């Protein structure tokens, strides 16, 4: 499925998500969602296989991740071993909008889930927010990286980021806050936590290759996200046991997150390769 982020003004949607909208702004917000994210979710749900259990969905997700890893290998290998400092900084800049707001939009997902399912997600978010230790919160780790690279840490400095990068952030806000049911979030975040185990390897290698001291944003994710991936599988399983789960919507969450995240990452690296180092 072709995922186009620029069918709407992603920056405007990002701004609307970060405020309490007026009645008119809320209408605008829903129009933007209807033009962009809702058709994507509906298409993947409509095309979902007839799964028998959440275990089947997770098996299909692992197979999808394995193929996705192969397909993205060339760009990630470039970032890990060949990218110049300028090219690496470009990619870091493209994800600053996400890094500087890491996980904050996901908190709303917890009370929407059955208790044990919500607690599994909350265990992940505790880690994401540094267990209350500001210096270890993932958003602070990204700030530390930006500071070492000589880049600003105020989010407004990154308003020229691509629509793909804003779509990356808007996706997670929609999954946790706006989606009609929690299955989209469960599938999307299960995919994301599993994908990080390979998706940030190239970033970590590049950061270490440049001798950066503040590489923990990448290495911490790689270290902890095996545990997080397991917790998301628990969250899905607990919801399935307590209330039942719409497997097609879980799969739609997996596929739409894969598509939007992969597009943002791949295109950022592709654009960086056009820079003269």
Coordinates of C-alpha atoms in Angstrom, one line a residue:
X1 CA 0.0 0.0 0.0
X2 CA 1.4 3.4 -1.0
X3 CA 1.5 5.6 2.1
X4 CA 1.5 9.3 1.3
X5 CA 2.0 11.6 4.3
X6 CA 1.7 14.9 2.3
X7 CA -2.0 14.4 1.5
X8 CA -2.7 16.7 4.5
X9 CA -0.8 19.4 6.4
X10 CA 1.0 17.1 8.9
X11 CA 2.4 20.1 10.8
X12 CA -1.0 21.5 11.3
X13 CA -2.3 18.2 12.6
X14 CA 0.7 18.0 15.0
X15 CA -0.2 21.4 16.4
X16 CA -3.8 20.5 16.8
X17 CA -2.9 17.3 18.7
X18 CA -0.8 19.3 21.1
X19 CA -3.5 21.7 22.3
X20 CA -7.1 21.7 23.5
X21 CA -8.9 22.5 20.3
X22 CA -11.8 24.8 19.9
X23 CA -15.0 23.5 18.3
X24 CA -13.8 24.7 14.9
X25 CA -10.3 23.3 15.4
X26 CA -11.7 20.0 16.4
X27 CA -13.7 19.8 13.2
X28 CA -10.5 20.6 11.3
X29 CA -8.7 17.9 13.2
X30 CA -11.2 15.3 12.3
X31 CA -11.2 16.3 8.6
X32 CA -7.4 15.9 8.5
X33 CA -7.7 12.4 10.1
X34 CA -10.5 11.4 7.7
X35 CA -8.3 12.5 4.7
X36 CA -5.2 10.7 5.9
X37 CA -5.1 8.1 8.7
X38 CA -8.6 6.6 8.7
X39 CA -8.4 5.3 5.1
X40 CA -5.1 3.7 5.9
X41 CA -6.5 1.9 8.9
X42 CA -9.6 0.8 7.1
X43 CA -7.6 -0.5 4.1
X44 CA -5.3 -2.7 6.2
X45 CA -8.2 -3.9 8.3
X46 CA -10.2 -4.8 5.2
X47 CA -7.3 -6.8 3.8
X48 CA -6.3 -8.6 7.0
X49 CA -6.0 -12.4 6.9
X50 CA -8.5 -14.5 8.9
X51 CA -6.5 -15.0 12.0
X52 CA -7.6 -17.4 14.7
X53 CA -5.7 -15.9 17.6
X54 CA -3.4 -13.1 18.7
X55 CA -0.6 -15.6 18.6
X56 CA -1.2 -16.0 14.8
X57 CA -1.1 -12.2 14.4
X58 CA 2.2 -12.0 16.3
X59 CA 3.7 -14.8 14.1
X60 CA 2.6 -12.9 11.0
X61 CA 4.2 -9.8 12.4
X62 CA 7.5 -11.5 13.0
X63 CA 7.5 -12.7 9.4
X64 CA 6.7 -9.2 8.1
X65 CA 9.5 -7.8 10.2
X66 CA 12.0 -10.3 8.8
X67 CA 11.1 -9.3 5.3
X68 CA 11.1 -5.6 6.1
X69 CA 14.6 -6.0 7.6
X70 CA 15.9 -7.4 4.3
X71 CA 14.2 -4.7 2.2
X72 CA 15.7 -1.9 4.3
X73 CA 19.2 -3.3 4.7
X74 CA 20.9 -1.2 2.1
X75 CA 19.9 2.2 3.6
X76 CA 20.6 1.0 7.1
X77 CA 24.0 -0.3 6.1
X78 CA 24.8 3.0 4.5
X79 CA 23.9 4.9 7.7
X80 CA 25.9 2.5 9.9
X81 CA 29.1 2.4 7.9
X82 CA 29.2 5.1 5.2
X83 CA 27.2 8.2 6.2
X84 CA 29.1 11.3 6.9
X85 CA 28.6 13.3 10.1
X86 CA 26.5 15.8 8.1
X87 CA 24.3 13.0 6.7
X88 CA 23.9 11.4 10.2
X89 CA 23.0 14.8 11.7
X90 CA 20.3 15.2 9.0
X91 CA 18.6 12.0 10.0
X92 CA 18.9 12.9 13.7
X93 CA 17.3 16.3 12.9
X94 CA 14.4 14.6 11.0
X95 CA 13.4 12.6 14.1
X96 CA 13.9 15.4 16.6
X97 CA 10.1 16.1 16.7
X98 CA 9.6 12.6 17.8
X99 CA 12.6 12.3 20.1
X100 CA 11.8 15.5 22.0
X101 CA 8.3 14.4 22.7
X102 CA 9.0 10.7 23.2
X103 CA 6.1 8.6 24.6
X104 CA 4.2 11.5 26.1
X105 CA 1.2 11.0 23.7
X106 CA 1.1 7.3 24.6
X107 CA 0.0 7.8 28.2
X108 CA -3.7 8.1 27.2
X109 CA -3.7 4.5 26.0
X110 CA -3.5 3.0 29.5
X111 CA -7.0 3.8 30.9
X112 CA -8.6 2.6 27.7
X113 CA -7.3 -1.0 28.2
X114 CA -8.5 -3.7 30.5
X115 CA -6.5 -3.5 33.8
X116 CA -3.8 -6.2 33.2
X117 CA -3.4 -5.2 29.6
X118 CA -3.0 -1.5 30.6
X119 CA -0.5 -2.4 33.3
X120 CA 1.7 -4.2 30.7
X121 CA 1.7 -1.0 28.6
X122 CA 2.3 1.1 31.7
X123 CA 5.4 -0.9 32.5
X124 CA 6.8 0.1 29.1
X125 CA 6.0 3.8 29.6
X126 CA 7.6 3.9 33.0
X127 CA 10.9 2.9 31.2
X128 CA 10.3 5.4 28.5
X129 CA 9.9 8.2 31.0
X130 CA 13.1 7.1 32.9
X131 CA 11.2 5.6 35.9
X132 CA 10.7 9.2 37.0
X133 CA 14.5 10.0 36.7
X134 CA 14.5 13.0 34.3
X135 CA 18.1 12.3 33.2
X136 CA 17.1 8.8 32.0
X137 CA 13.9 9.7 30.2
X138 CA 14.2 8.9 26.5
X139 CA 13.3 12.5 25.6
X140 CA 16.2 13.7 27.7
X141 CA 18.5 11.2 26.1
X142 CA 17.6 12.7 22.7
X143 CA 18.2 16.2 24.1
X144 CA 21.6 15.1 25.2
X145 CA 22.4 13.7 21.7
X146 CA 21.2 17.0 20.1
X147 CA 23.4 19.1 22.5
X148 CA 26.5 17.0 21.7
X149 CA 25.8 17.5 18.0
X150 CA 25.5 21.2 18.5
X151 CA 21.8 21.2 17.6
X152 CA 18.9 23.1 19.3
X153 CA 16.6 21.3 21.7
X154 CA 13.5 23.5 21.3
X155 CA 10.9 21.7 19.2
X156 CA 10.1 24.8 17.1
X157 CA 13.5 24.6 15.6
X158 CA 12.4 21.5 13.7
X159 CA 9.2 22.7 12.1
X160 CA 10.9 22.4 8.7
X161 CA 11.1 18.6 9.2
X162 CA 9.5 16.6 6.4
X163 CA 5.8 15.7 6.3
X164 CA 6.9 12.0 6.8
X165 CA 8.6 12.9 10.1
X166 CA 5.5 14.7 11.4
X167 CA 3.3 11.8 10.2
X168 CA 5.5 9.5 12.3
X169 CA 4.7 11.4 15.4
X170 CA 1.0 12.0 14.5
X171 CA 0.5 8.3 13.9
X172 CA 1.3 7.4 17.6
X173 CA -0.9 10.2 18.8
X174 CA -3.8 8.9 16.8
X175 CA -3.2 5.3 17.9
X176 CA -3.1 6.1 21.6
X177 CA -5.6 9.0 21.8
X178 CA -7.9 9.1 18.8
X179 CA -8.4 5.6 17.4
X180 CA -11.9 4.3 18.0
X181 CA -10.7 1.1 19.6
X182 CA -7.4 0.2 21.4
X183 CA -6.6 -2.7 19.1
X184 CA -5.0 -0.4 16.6
X185 CA -2.7 0.9 19.3
X186 CA -1.9 -2.6 20.6
X187 CA -0.9 -3.8 17.1
X188 CA 1.0 -0.7 16.2
X189 CA 3.0 -0.4 19.4
X190 CA 3.7 -4.2 19.4
X191 CA 5.2 -3.8 15.9
X192 CA 7.1 -0.7 16.9
X193 CA 8.7 -2.2 20.0
X194 CA 9.7 -5.3 18.0
X195 CA 11.1 -3.3 15.1
X196 CA 13.4 -1.1 17.2
X197 CA 15.5 -4.2 18.0
X198 CA 16.8 -4.0 14.4
X199 CA 15.7 -0.5 13.3
X200 CA 18.0 1.5 15.6
X201 CA 21.1 -0.8 15.2
X202 CA 22.3 1.4 12.3
X203 CA 21.8 4.6 14.3
X204 CA 23.7 3.2 17.2
X205 CA 26.6 2.0 15.0
X206 CA 26.8 5.4 13.3
X207 CA 26.8 7.3 16.7
X208 CA 29.6 5.1 18.0
X209 CA 31.5 5.5 14.7
X210 CA 31.5 9.2 15.2
X211 CA 32.7 8.9 18.7
X212 CA 29.5 10.3 20.2
X213 CA 29.3 9.9 24.0
X214 CA 25.5 10.4 24.0
X215 CA 24.5 7.4 22.0
X216 CA 22.3 6.1 24.8
X217 CA 19.1 7.1 23.1
X218 CA 19.8 4.4 20.5
X219 CA 21.6 1.8 22.7
X220 CA 19.1 2.0 25.5
X221 CA 16.2 1.3 23.1
X222 CA 18.1 -1.7 21.7
X223 CA 18.8 -3.0 25.3
X224 CA 15.3 -2.5 26.7
X225 CA 13.0 -3.1 23.8
X226 CA 13.2 -6.9 23.9
X227 CA 11.5 -6.6 27.3
X228 CA 9.1 -4.0 25.9
X229 CA 8.2 -6.2 23.0
X230 CA 7.4 -9.0 25.4
X231 CA 5.2 -6.7 27.4
X232 CA 3.2 -5.6 24.3
X233 CA 2.5 -9.3 23.5
X234 CA 1.3 -9.6 27.1
X235 CA -0.9 -6.6 26.7
X236 CA -2.6 -8.1 23.6
X237 CA -3.0 -11.5 25.2
X238 CA -4.5 -10.1 28.4
X239 CA -7.0 -8.1 26.4
X240 CA -7.9 -11.1 24.4
X241 CA -8.5 -13.1 27.6
X242 CA -10.5 -10.5 29.4
X243 CA -12.6 -8.8 26.7
X244 CA -11.8 -10.4 23.4
X245 CA -9.8 -8.7 20.7
X246 CA -10.5 -7.7 17.1
X247 CA -7.6 -9.4 15.4
X248 CA -8.1 -7.6 12.1
X249 CA -7.7 -4.2 13.8
X250 CA -4.6 -5.4 15.6
X251 CA -3.1 -6.4 12.3
X252 CA -4.1 -3.1 10.8
X253 CA -2.2 -1.4 13.6
X254 CA 0.8 -3.5 12.8
X255 CA 0.7 -2.8 9.1
X256 CA -0.1 0.9 9.2
X257 CA 2.7 1.5 11.8
X258 CA 5.1 -0.5 9.7
X259 CA 4.3 1.5 6.6
X260 CA 4.4 5.0 8.2
X261 CA 7.5 4.4 10.3
X262 CA 9.4 2.6 7.5
X263 CA 8.6 5.4 5.0
X264 CA 9.8 8.1 7.4
X265 CA 13.0 6.2 8.2
X266 CA 13.8 5.1 4.7
X267 CA 13.1 8.5 3.1
X268 CA 15.1 10.4 5.7
X269 CA 18.1 8.2 4.9
X270 CA 17.5 8.5 1.2
X271 CA 17.4 12.3 1.5
X272 CA 20.6 12.3 3.6
X273 CA 22.4 10.4 0.9
X274 CA 21.9 13.3 -1.5
X275 CA 23.8 15.7 0.8
X276 CA 27.4 16.4 -0.1
X277 CA 29.6 15.3 2.9

